[in-house]
């Protein structure tokens, strides 16, 4: 077994990252909530300010380091390699994603929101222990979080055209990149069918829902900004 995947390595690191995430929540509730106590889409404003630190700074930096330190020079081959080729940076990136999804489970939200976070948390930690393509799953999840953060600009600046463009382009690009990595995984034929089929279905469904919501919001923005003015 790959020594970086041993539980005496993974467990303490995972608990540490989860603890940091929960401390961020405490900081948000105790400090930031005094100024940012309103809610947006069911989440407190302080969560909207703290989560981008993880999505746009911590996750991309760890992802870049994991890619730079990969054990196989050819990128596509590394994405589909077996778990023996995972390094400590891959483990840390996976655990940060896991902790990120866990920290938001403490917030009051819809059942669908919590179900999404539970599934993503399971996939993040499970990526370390699938026979092949663990790196691809981890990197794909990281890319999706960057796209989600780009889309958050449309919530901060709902009437700004450039915020909408960045949100739509960022979300779409992340979905396309993640789908491309899924196709790469399927074409590799190294993942057991019992793992590949549910994984492919869940990822395709997630990407469809993200993109459908993205375009639906863009259409509403276009109608409100341009068509409503013409009808006046």
PDB file of C-alpha atoms in Angstrom:
ATOM      1  CA  UNK A   1       0.000   0.000   0.000  1.00  0.00           C
ATOM      2  CA  UNK A   2       1.120   3.530  -0.753  1.00  0.00           C
ATOM      3  CA  UNK A   3       2.520   4.826   2.583  1.00  0.00           C
ATOM      4  CA  UNK A   4       0.908   8.274   2.173  1.00  0.00           C
ATOM      5  CA  UNK A   5      -2.503   6.559   2.156  1.00  0.00           C
ATOM      6  CA  UNK A   6      -1.997   4.839   5.514  1.00  0.00           C
ATOM      7  CA  UNK A   7      -4.608   5.860   8.080  1.00  0.00           C
ATOM      8  CA  UNK A   8      -1.952   7.070  10.505  1.00  0.00           C
ATOM      9  CA  UNK A   9      -1.104   9.655   7.833  1.00  0.00           C
ATOM     10  CA  UNK A  10      -4.561  10.436   6.444  1.00  0.00           C
ATOM     11  CA  UNK A  11      -6.584  10.507   9.675  1.00  0.00           C
ATOM     12  CA  UNK A  12      -4.631  13.123  11.665  1.00  0.00           C
ATOM     13  CA  UNK A  13      -4.253  15.366   8.621  1.00  0.00           C
ATOM     14  CA  UNK A  14      -7.926  15.054   7.805  1.00  0.00           C
ATOM     15  CA  UNK A  15      -8.977  15.851  11.368  1.00  0.00           C
ATOM     16  CA  UNK A  16      -6.657  18.856  11.395  1.00  0.00           C
ATOM     17  CA  UNK A  17      -8.156  20.262   8.182  1.00  0.00           C
ATOM     18  CA  UNK A  18     -11.705  19.678   9.430  1.00  0.00           C
ATOM     19  CA  UNK A  19     -10.815  21.449  12.674  1.00  0.00           C
ATOM     20  CA  UNK A  20      -9.473  24.444  10.737  1.00  0.00           C
ATOM     21  CA  UNK A  21     -12.688  24.575   8.718  1.00  0.00           C
ATOM     22  CA  UNK A  22     -14.818  24.516  11.850  1.00  0.00           C
ATOM     23  CA  UNK A  23     -12.665  27.247  13.394  1.00  0.00           C
ATOM     24  CA  UNK A  24     -13.330  29.351  10.292  1.00  0.00           C
ATOM     25  CA  UNK A  25     -17.037  28.880  10.973  1.00  0.00           C
ATOM     26  CA  UNK A  26     -16.593  29.943  14.599  1.00  0.00           C
ATOM     27  CA  UNK A  27     -14.684  33.032  13.455  1.00  0.00           C
ATOM     28  CA  UNK A  28     -17.447  33.826  10.995  1.00  0.00           C
ATOM     29  CA  UNK A  29     -20.230  33.447  13.547  1.00  0.00           C
ATOM     30  CA  UNK A  30     -18.489  35.221  16.410  1.00  0.00           C
ATOM     31  CA  UNK A  31     -16.647  37.996  14.549  1.00  0.00           C
ATOM     32  CA  UNK A  32     -17.871  38.537  10.998  1.00  0.00           C
ATOM     33  CA  UNK A  33     -21.557  37.919  11.743  1.00  0.00           C
ATOM     34  CA  UNK A  34     -21.680  41.127  13.788  1.00  0.00           C
ATOM     35  CA  UNK A  35     -21.221  43.049  10.545  1.00  0.00           C
ATOM     36  CA  UNK A  36     -22.366  40.523   7.952  1.00  0.00           C
ATOM     37  CA  UNK A  37     -25.422  39.009   9.614  1.00  0.00           C
ATOM     38  CA  UNK A  38     -27.704  39.029   6.568  1.00  0.00           C
ATOM     39  CA  UNK A  39     -28.384  35.887   4.557  1.00  0.00           C
ATOM     40  CA  UNK A  40     -27.920  35.325   0.835  1.00  0.00           C
ATOM     41  CA  UNK A  41     -29.429  32.246  -0.817  1.00  0.00           C
ATOM     42  CA  UNK A  42     -29.943  30.745   2.623  1.00  0.00           C
ATOM     43  CA  UNK A  43     -26.329  31.150   3.788  1.00  0.00           C
ATOM     44  CA  UNK A  44     -24.991  33.845   6.139  1.00  0.00           C
ATOM     45  CA  UNK A  45     -22.945  36.564   4.453  1.00  0.00           C
ATOM     46  CA  UNK A  46     -19.843  35.737   6.472  1.00  0.00           C
ATOM     47  CA  UNK A  47     -19.820  32.307   4.802  1.00  0.00           C
ATOM     48  CA  UNK A  48     -19.834  34.003   1.409  1.00  0.00           C
ATOM     49  CA  UNK A  49     -16.731  35.938   2.450  1.00  0.00           C
ATOM     50  CA  UNK A  50     -14.756  33.082   4.050  1.00  0.00           C
ATOM     51  CA  UNK A  51     -15.409  30.266   1.561  1.00  0.00           C
ATOM     52  CA  UNK A  52     -13.765  32.035  -1.421  1.00  0.00           C
ATOM     53  CA  UNK A  53     -10.501  31.992   0.535  1.00  0.00           C
ATOM     54  CA  UNK A  54     -10.624  28.208   0.295  1.00  0.00           C
ATOM     55  CA  UNK A  55     -12.011  28.043  -3.247  1.00  0.00           C
ATOM     56  CA  UNK A  56      -9.760  30.619  -4.920  1.00  0.00           C
ATOM     57  CA  UNK A  57      -6.583  30.521  -2.824  1.00  0.00           C
ATOM     58  CA  UNK A  58      -6.029  27.343  -0.818  1.00  0.00           C
ATOM     59  CA  UNK A  59      -7.467  24.789  -3.261  1.00  0.00           C
ATOM     60  CA  UNK A  60      -5.838  26.233  -6.439  1.00  0.00           C
ATOM     61  CA  UNK A  61      -2.449  26.563  -4.719  1.00  0.00           C
ATOM     62  CA  UNK A  62      -2.548  22.980  -3.432  1.00  0.00           C
ATOM     63  CA  UNK A  63      -3.743  21.786  -6.839  1.00  0.00           C
ATOM     64  CA  UNK A  64      -0.894  23.588  -8.599  1.00  0.00           C
ATOM     65  CA  UNK A  65       1.663  22.096  -6.211  1.00  0.00           C
ATOM     66  CA  UNK A  66       0.171  18.605  -6.598  1.00  0.00           C
ATOM     67  CA  UNK A  67       0.416  18.910 -10.385  1.00  0.00           C
ATOM     68  CA  UNK A  68       3.967  20.289 -10.220  1.00  0.00           C
ATOM     69  CA  UNK A  69       5.060  17.480  -7.877  1.00  0.00           C
ATOM     70  CA  UNK A  70       3.260  14.693  -9.746  1.00  0.00           C
ATOM     71  CA  UNK A  71       5.053  11.367  -9.926  1.00  0.00           C
ATOM     72  CA  UNK A  72       4.404  10.861 -13.648  1.00  0.00           C
ATOM     73  CA  UNK A  73       5.669  13.540 -16.086  1.00  0.00           C
ATOM     74  CA  UNK A  74       2.864  13.077 -18.636  1.00  0.00           C
ATOM     75  CA  UNK A  75      -0.180  14.855 -17.196  1.00  0.00           C
ATOM     76  CA  UNK A  76      -2.887  12.663 -18.772  1.00  0.00           C
ATOM     77  CA  UNK A  77      -1.183   9.491 -17.565  1.00  0.00           C
ATOM     78  CA  UNK A  78      -0.868  10.875 -14.043  1.00  0.00           C
ATOM     79  CA  UNK A  79      -4.604  11.639 -13.926  1.00  0.00           C
ATOM     80  CA  UNK A  80      -5.503   7.990 -14.588  1.00  0.00           C
ATOM     81  CA  UNK A  81      -2.601   6.363 -12.703  1.00  0.00           C
ATOM     82  CA  UNK A  82      -3.147   3.902  -9.872  1.00  0.00           C
ATOM     83  CA  UNK A  83      -3.074   4.915  -6.221  1.00  0.00           C
ATOM     84  CA  UNK A  84       0.581   3.930  -5.871  1.00  0.00           C
ATOM     85  CA  UNK A  85       1.451   7.150  -7.729  1.00  0.00           C
ATOM     86  CA  UNK A  86      -0.428   9.489  -5.377  1.00  0.00           C
ATOM     87  CA  UNK A  87       1.789  11.813  -3.344  1.00  0.00           C
ATOM     88  CA  UNK A  88       1.348  13.670  -0.079  1.00  0.00           C
ATOM     89  CA  UNK A  89       0.204  16.819  -1.912  1.00  0.00           C
ATOM     90  CA  UNK A  90      -2.564  14.829  -3.579  1.00  0.00           C
ATOM     91  CA  UNK A  91      -3.609  13.577  -0.159  1.00  0.00           C
ATOM     92  CA  UNK A  92      -3.640  17.073   1.324  1.00  0.00           C
ATOM     93  CA  UNK A  93      -5.672  18.453  -1.586  1.00  0.00           C
ATOM     94  CA  UNK A  94      -8.198  15.646  -1.230  1.00  0.00           C
ATOM     95  CA  UNK A  95      -8.476  16.216   2.518  1.00  0.00           C
ATOM     96  CA  UNK A  96      -8.884  19.984   2.127  1.00  0.00           C
ATOM     97  CA  UNK A  97     -11.769  19.357  -0.278  1.00  0.00           C
ATOM     98  CA  UNK A  98     -13.245  16.896   2.218  1.00  0.00           C
ATOM     99  CA  UNK A  99     -12.917  19.385   5.089  1.00  0.00           C
ATOM    100  CA  UNK A 100     -14.386  22.182   2.985  1.00  0.00           C
ATOM    101  CA  UNK A 101     -17.556  20.209   2.294  1.00  0.00           C
ATOM    102  CA  UNK A 102     -17.779  19.078   5.919  1.00  0.00           C
ATOM    103  CA  UNK A 103     -17.535  22.611   7.341  1.00  0.00           C
ATOM    104  CA  UNK A 104     -20.605  23.767   5.427  1.00  0.00           C
ATOM    105  CA  UNK A 105     -22.682  20.867   6.756  1.00  0.00           C
ATOM    106  CA  UNK A 106     -22.927  22.752  10.059  1.00  0.00           C
ATOM    107  CA  UNK A 107     -25.039  25.459   8.393  1.00  0.00           C
ATOM    108  CA  UNK A 108     -28.821  25.445   8.072  1.00  0.00           C
ATOM    109  CA  UNK A 109     -29.593  24.744   4.441  1.00  0.00           C
ATOM    110  CA  UNK A 110     -31.841  22.668   2.205  1.00  0.00           C
ATOM    111  CA  UNK A 111     -31.775  18.879   2.113  1.00  0.00           C
ATOM    112  CA  UNK A 112     -30.446  18.988  -1.464  1.00  0.00           C
ATOM    113  CA  UNK A 113     -27.610  21.280  -0.361  1.00  0.00           C
ATOM    114  CA  UNK A 114     -26.576  18.918   2.425  1.00  0.00           C
ATOM    115  CA  UNK A 115     -26.932  15.849   0.201  1.00  0.00           C
ATOM    116  CA  UNK A 116     -24.682  17.486  -2.397  1.00  0.00           C
ATOM    117  CA  UNK A 117     -22.037  18.250   0.222  1.00  0.00           C
ATOM    118  CA  UNK A 118     -22.180  14.736   1.695  1.00  0.00           C
ATOM    119  CA  UNK A 119     -21.722  13.151  -1.756  1.00  0.00           C
ATOM    120  CA  UNK A 120     -18.857  15.518  -2.609  1.00  0.00           C
ATOM    121  CA  UNK A 121     -17.162  14.845   0.737  1.00  0.00           C
ATOM    122  CA  UNK A 122     -17.395  11.081   0.183  1.00  0.00           C
ATOM    123  CA  UNK A 123     -16.022  11.398  -3.352  1.00  0.00           C
ATOM    124  CA  UNK A 124     -13.158  13.607  -2.146  1.00  0.00           C
ATOM    125  CA  UNK A 125     -11.929  11.102   0.421  1.00  0.00           C
ATOM    126  CA  UNK A 126     -12.860   8.116  -1.752  1.00  0.00           C
ATOM    127  CA  UNK A 127     -10.632   9.413  -4.558  1.00  0.00           C
ATOM    128  CA  UNK A 128      -7.619   8.373  -2.491  1.00  0.00           C
ATOM    129  CA  UNK A 129      -8.686   4.741  -2.364  1.00  0.00           C
ATOM    130  CA  UNK A 130     -10.070   3.965  -5.817  1.00  0.00           C
ATOM    131  CA  UNK A 131      -7.755   1.666  -7.812  1.00  0.00           C
ATOM    132  CA  UNK A 132      -7.082   4.242 -10.551  1.00  0.00           C
ATOM    133  CA  UNK A 133      -7.805   7.856 -11.531  1.00  0.00           C
ATOM    134  CA  UNK A 134      -7.673   9.245  -7.995  1.00  0.00           C
ATOM    135  CA  UNK A 135      -5.648  12.247  -9.117  1.00  0.00           C
ATOM    136  CA  UNK A 136      -8.163  12.975 -11.866  1.00  0.00           C
ATOM    137  CA  UNK A 137     -11.060  12.968  -9.409  1.00  0.00           C
ATOM    138  CA  UNK A 138      -9.220  15.274  -7.012  1.00  0.00           C
ATOM    139  CA  UNK A 139      -8.123  17.749  -9.687  1.00  0.00           C
ATOM    140  CA  UNK A 140     -11.574  17.702 -11.287  1.00  0.00           C
ATOM    141  CA  UNK A 141     -13.184  18.576  -7.958  1.00  0.00           C
ATOM    142  CA  UNK A 142     -10.719  21.419  -7.478  1.00  0.00           C
ATOM    143  CA  UNK A 143     -11.560  22.863 -10.891  1.00  0.00           C
ATOM    144  CA  UNK A 144     -15.281  22.787 -10.129  1.00  0.00           C
ATOM    145  CA  UNK A 145     -14.762  24.748  -6.911  1.00  0.00           C
ATOM    146  CA  UNK A 146     -12.957  27.504  -8.799  1.00  0.00           C
ATOM    147  CA  UNK A 147     -15.882  27.674 -11.227  1.00  0.00           C
ATOM    148  CA  UNK A 148     -18.359  27.833  -8.358  1.00  0.00           C
ATOM    149  CA  UNK A 149     -16.446  30.711  -6.820  1.00  0.00           C
ATOM    150  CA  UNK A 150     -16.487  32.607 -10.128  1.00  0.00           C
ATOM    151  CA  UNK A 151     -20.247  32.210 -10.179  1.00  0.00           C
ATOM    152  CA  UNK A 152     -20.514  33.723  -6.698  1.00  0.00           C
ATOM    153  CA  UNK A 153     -19.666  37.085  -8.234  1.00  0.00           C
ATOM    154  CA  UNK A 154     -23.166  37.087  -9.709  1.00  0.00           C
ATOM    155  CA  UNK A 155     -24.540  37.009  -6.172  1.00  0.00           C
ATOM    156  CA  UNK A 156     -22.345  39.818  -4.904  1.00  0.00           C
ATOM    157  CA  UNK A 157     -23.020  41.967  -7.992  1.00  0.00           C
ATOM    158  CA  UNK A 158     -26.353  40.736  -9.407  1.00  0.00           C
ATOM    159  CA  UNK A 159     -26.791  43.643 -11.838  1.00  0.00           C
ATOM    160  CA  UNK A 160     -23.203  43.950 -13.060  1.00  0.00           C
ATOM    161  CA  UNK A 161     -22.536  42.751 -16.607  1.00  0.00           C
ATOM    162  CA  UNK A 162     -18.869  41.849 -16.058  1.00  0.00           C
ATOM    163  CA  UNK A 163     -19.682  39.873 -12.915  1.00  0.00           C
ATOM    164  CA  UNK A 164     -22.218  37.910 -14.943  1.00  0.00           C
ATOM    165  CA  UNK A 165     -19.733  37.298 -17.765  1.00  0.00           C
ATOM    166  CA  UNK A 166     -17.044  36.080 -15.347  1.00  0.00           C
ATOM    167  CA  UNK A 167     -19.580  33.890 -13.573  1.00  0.00           C
ATOM    168  CA  UNK A 168     -20.953  32.311 -16.747  1.00  0.00           C
ATOM    169  CA  UNK A 169     -17.543  31.811 -18.380  1.00  0.00           C
ATOM    170  CA  UNK A 170     -15.888  30.566 -15.188  1.00  0.00           C
ATOM    171  CA  UNK A 171     -18.645  28.074 -14.409  1.00  0.00           C
ATOM    172  CA  UNK A 172     -18.850  26.855 -18.012  1.00  0.00           C
ATOM    173  CA  UNK A 173     -15.078  26.454 -18.332  1.00  0.00           C
ATOM    174  CA  UNK A 174     -14.877  24.470 -15.091  1.00  0.00           C
ATOM    175  CA  UNK A 175     -17.715  22.199 -16.205  1.00  0.00           C
ATOM    176  CA  UNK A 176     -16.115  21.574 -19.603  1.00  0.00           C
ATOM    177  CA  UNK A 177     -12.708  20.841 -18.086  1.00  0.00           C
ATOM    178  CA  UNK A 178     -14.228  18.462 -15.565  1.00  0.00           C
ATOM    179  CA  UNK A 179     -16.239  16.723 -18.287  1.00  0.00           C
ATOM    180  CA  UNK A 180     -13.097  16.386 -20.391  1.00  0.00           C
ATOM    181  CA  UNK A 181     -11.353  14.715 -17.474  1.00  0.00           C
ATOM    182  CA  UNK A 182     -14.306  12.352 -17.093  1.00  0.00           C
ATOM    183  CA  UNK A 183     -14.018  11.407 -20.779  1.00  0.00           C
ATOM    184  CA  UNK A 184     -10.292  10.829 -20.251  1.00  0.00           C
ATOM    185  CA  UNK A 185     -11.126   8.523 -17.352  1.00  0.00           C
ATOM    186  CA  UNK A 186     -13.682   6.561 -19.383  1.00  0.00           C
ATOM    187  CA  UNK A 187     -11.335   6.185 -22.368  1.00  0.00           C
ATOM    188  CA  UNK A 188      -8.513   4.952 -20.145  1.00  0.00           C
ATOM    189  CA  UNK A 189     -10.456   1.726 -19.419  1.00  0.00           C
ATOM    190  CA  UNK A 190      -8.544   1.289 -16.163  1.00  0.00           C
ATOM    191  CA  UNK A 191     -11.409   1.916 -13.727  1.00  0.00           C
ATOM    192  CA  UNK A 192     -13.566  -1.083 -12.746  1.00  0.00           C
ATOM    193  CA  UNK A 193     -17.068  -0.874 -14.223  1.00  0.00           C
ATOM    194  CA  UNK A 194     -18.737  -1.072 -10.797  1.00  0.00           C
ATOM    195  CA  UNK A 195     -16.914   2.118  -9.816  1.00  0.00           C
ATOM    196  CA  UNK A 196     -16.912   3.875 -13.186  1.00  0.00           C
ATOM    197  CA  UNK A 197     -20.650   3.672 -13.932  1.00  0.00           C
ATOM    198  CA  UNK A 198     -21.982   5.316 -10.737  1.00  0.00           C
ATOM    199  CA  UNK A 199     -19.124   7.824 -10.810  1.00  0.00           C
ATOM    200  CA  UNK A 200     -19.796   8.798 -14.431  1.00  0.00           C
ATOM    201  CA  UNK A 201     -23.541   9.083 -13.807  1.00  0.00           C
ATOM    202  CA  UNK A 202     -23.105  11.234 -10.704  1.00  0.00           C
ATOM    203  CA  UNK A 203     -20.540  13.546 -12.335  1.00  0.00           C
ATOM    204  CA  UNK A 204     -22.560  13.929 -15.541  1.00  0.00           C
ATOM    205  CA  UNK A 205     -25.699  14.708 -13.536  1.00  0.00           C
ATOM    206  CA  UNK A 206     -23.844  17.240 -11.407  1.00  0.00           C
ATOM    207  CA  UNK A 207     -22.315  18.963 -14.440  1.00  0.00           C
ATOM    208  CA  UNK A 208     -25.667  19.099 -16.215  1.00  0.00           C
ATOM    209  CA  UNK A 209     -27.375  20.637 -13.184  1.00  0.00           C
ATOM    210  CA  UNK A 210     -24.589  23.194 -12.758  1.00  0.00           C
ATOM    211  CA  UNK A 211     -24.650  24.235 -16.409  1.00  0.00           C
ATOM    212  CA  UNK A 212     -28.431  24.294 -16.670  1.00  0.00           C
ATOM    213  CA  UNK A 213     -28.608  26.552 -13.614  1.00  0.00           C
ATOM    214  CA  UNK A 214     -25.794  28.689 -15.001  1.00  0.00           C
ATOM    215  CA  UNK A 215     -27.537  29.272 -18.345  1.00  0.00           C
ATOM    216  CA  UNK A 216     -30.944  29.728 -16.722  1.00  0.00           C
ATOM    217  CA  UNK A 217     -29.564  32.482 -14.515  1.00  0.00           C
ATOM    218  CA  UNK A 218     -27.847  34.074 -17.531  1.00  0.00           C
ATOM    219  CA  UNK A 219     -31.110  34.101 -19.497  1.00  0.00           C
ATOM    220  CA  UNK A 220     -32.933  35.758 -16.607  1.00  0.00           C
ATOM    221  CA  UNK A 221     -30.179  38.357 -16.359  1.00  0.00           C
ATOM    222  CA  UNK A 222     -30.441  39.078 -20.092  1.00  0.00           C
ATOM    223  CA  UNK A 223     -34.233  39.423 -19.925  1.00  0.00           C
ATOM    224  CA  UNK A 224     -34.115  41.750 -16.929  1.00  0.00           C
ATOM    225  CA  UNK A 225     -31.296  43.877 -18.301  1.00  0.00           C
ATOM    226  CA  UNK A 226     -32.250  44.193 -21.962  1.00  0.00           C
ATOM    227  CA  UNK A 227     -35.685  42.859 -22.884  1.00  0.00           C
ATOM    228  CA  UNK A 228     -37.507  44.577 -20.016  1.00  0.00           C
ATOM    229  CA  UNK A 229     -36.086  47.936 -21.144  1.00  0.00           C
ATOM    230  CA  UNK A 230     -37.313  47.398 -24.702  1.00  0.00           C
ATOM    231  CA  UNK A 231     -40.838  46.620 -23.517  1.00  0.00           C
ATOM    232  CA  UNK A 232     -41.093  49.865 -21.542  1.00  0.00           C
TER     233      UNK A 232
END
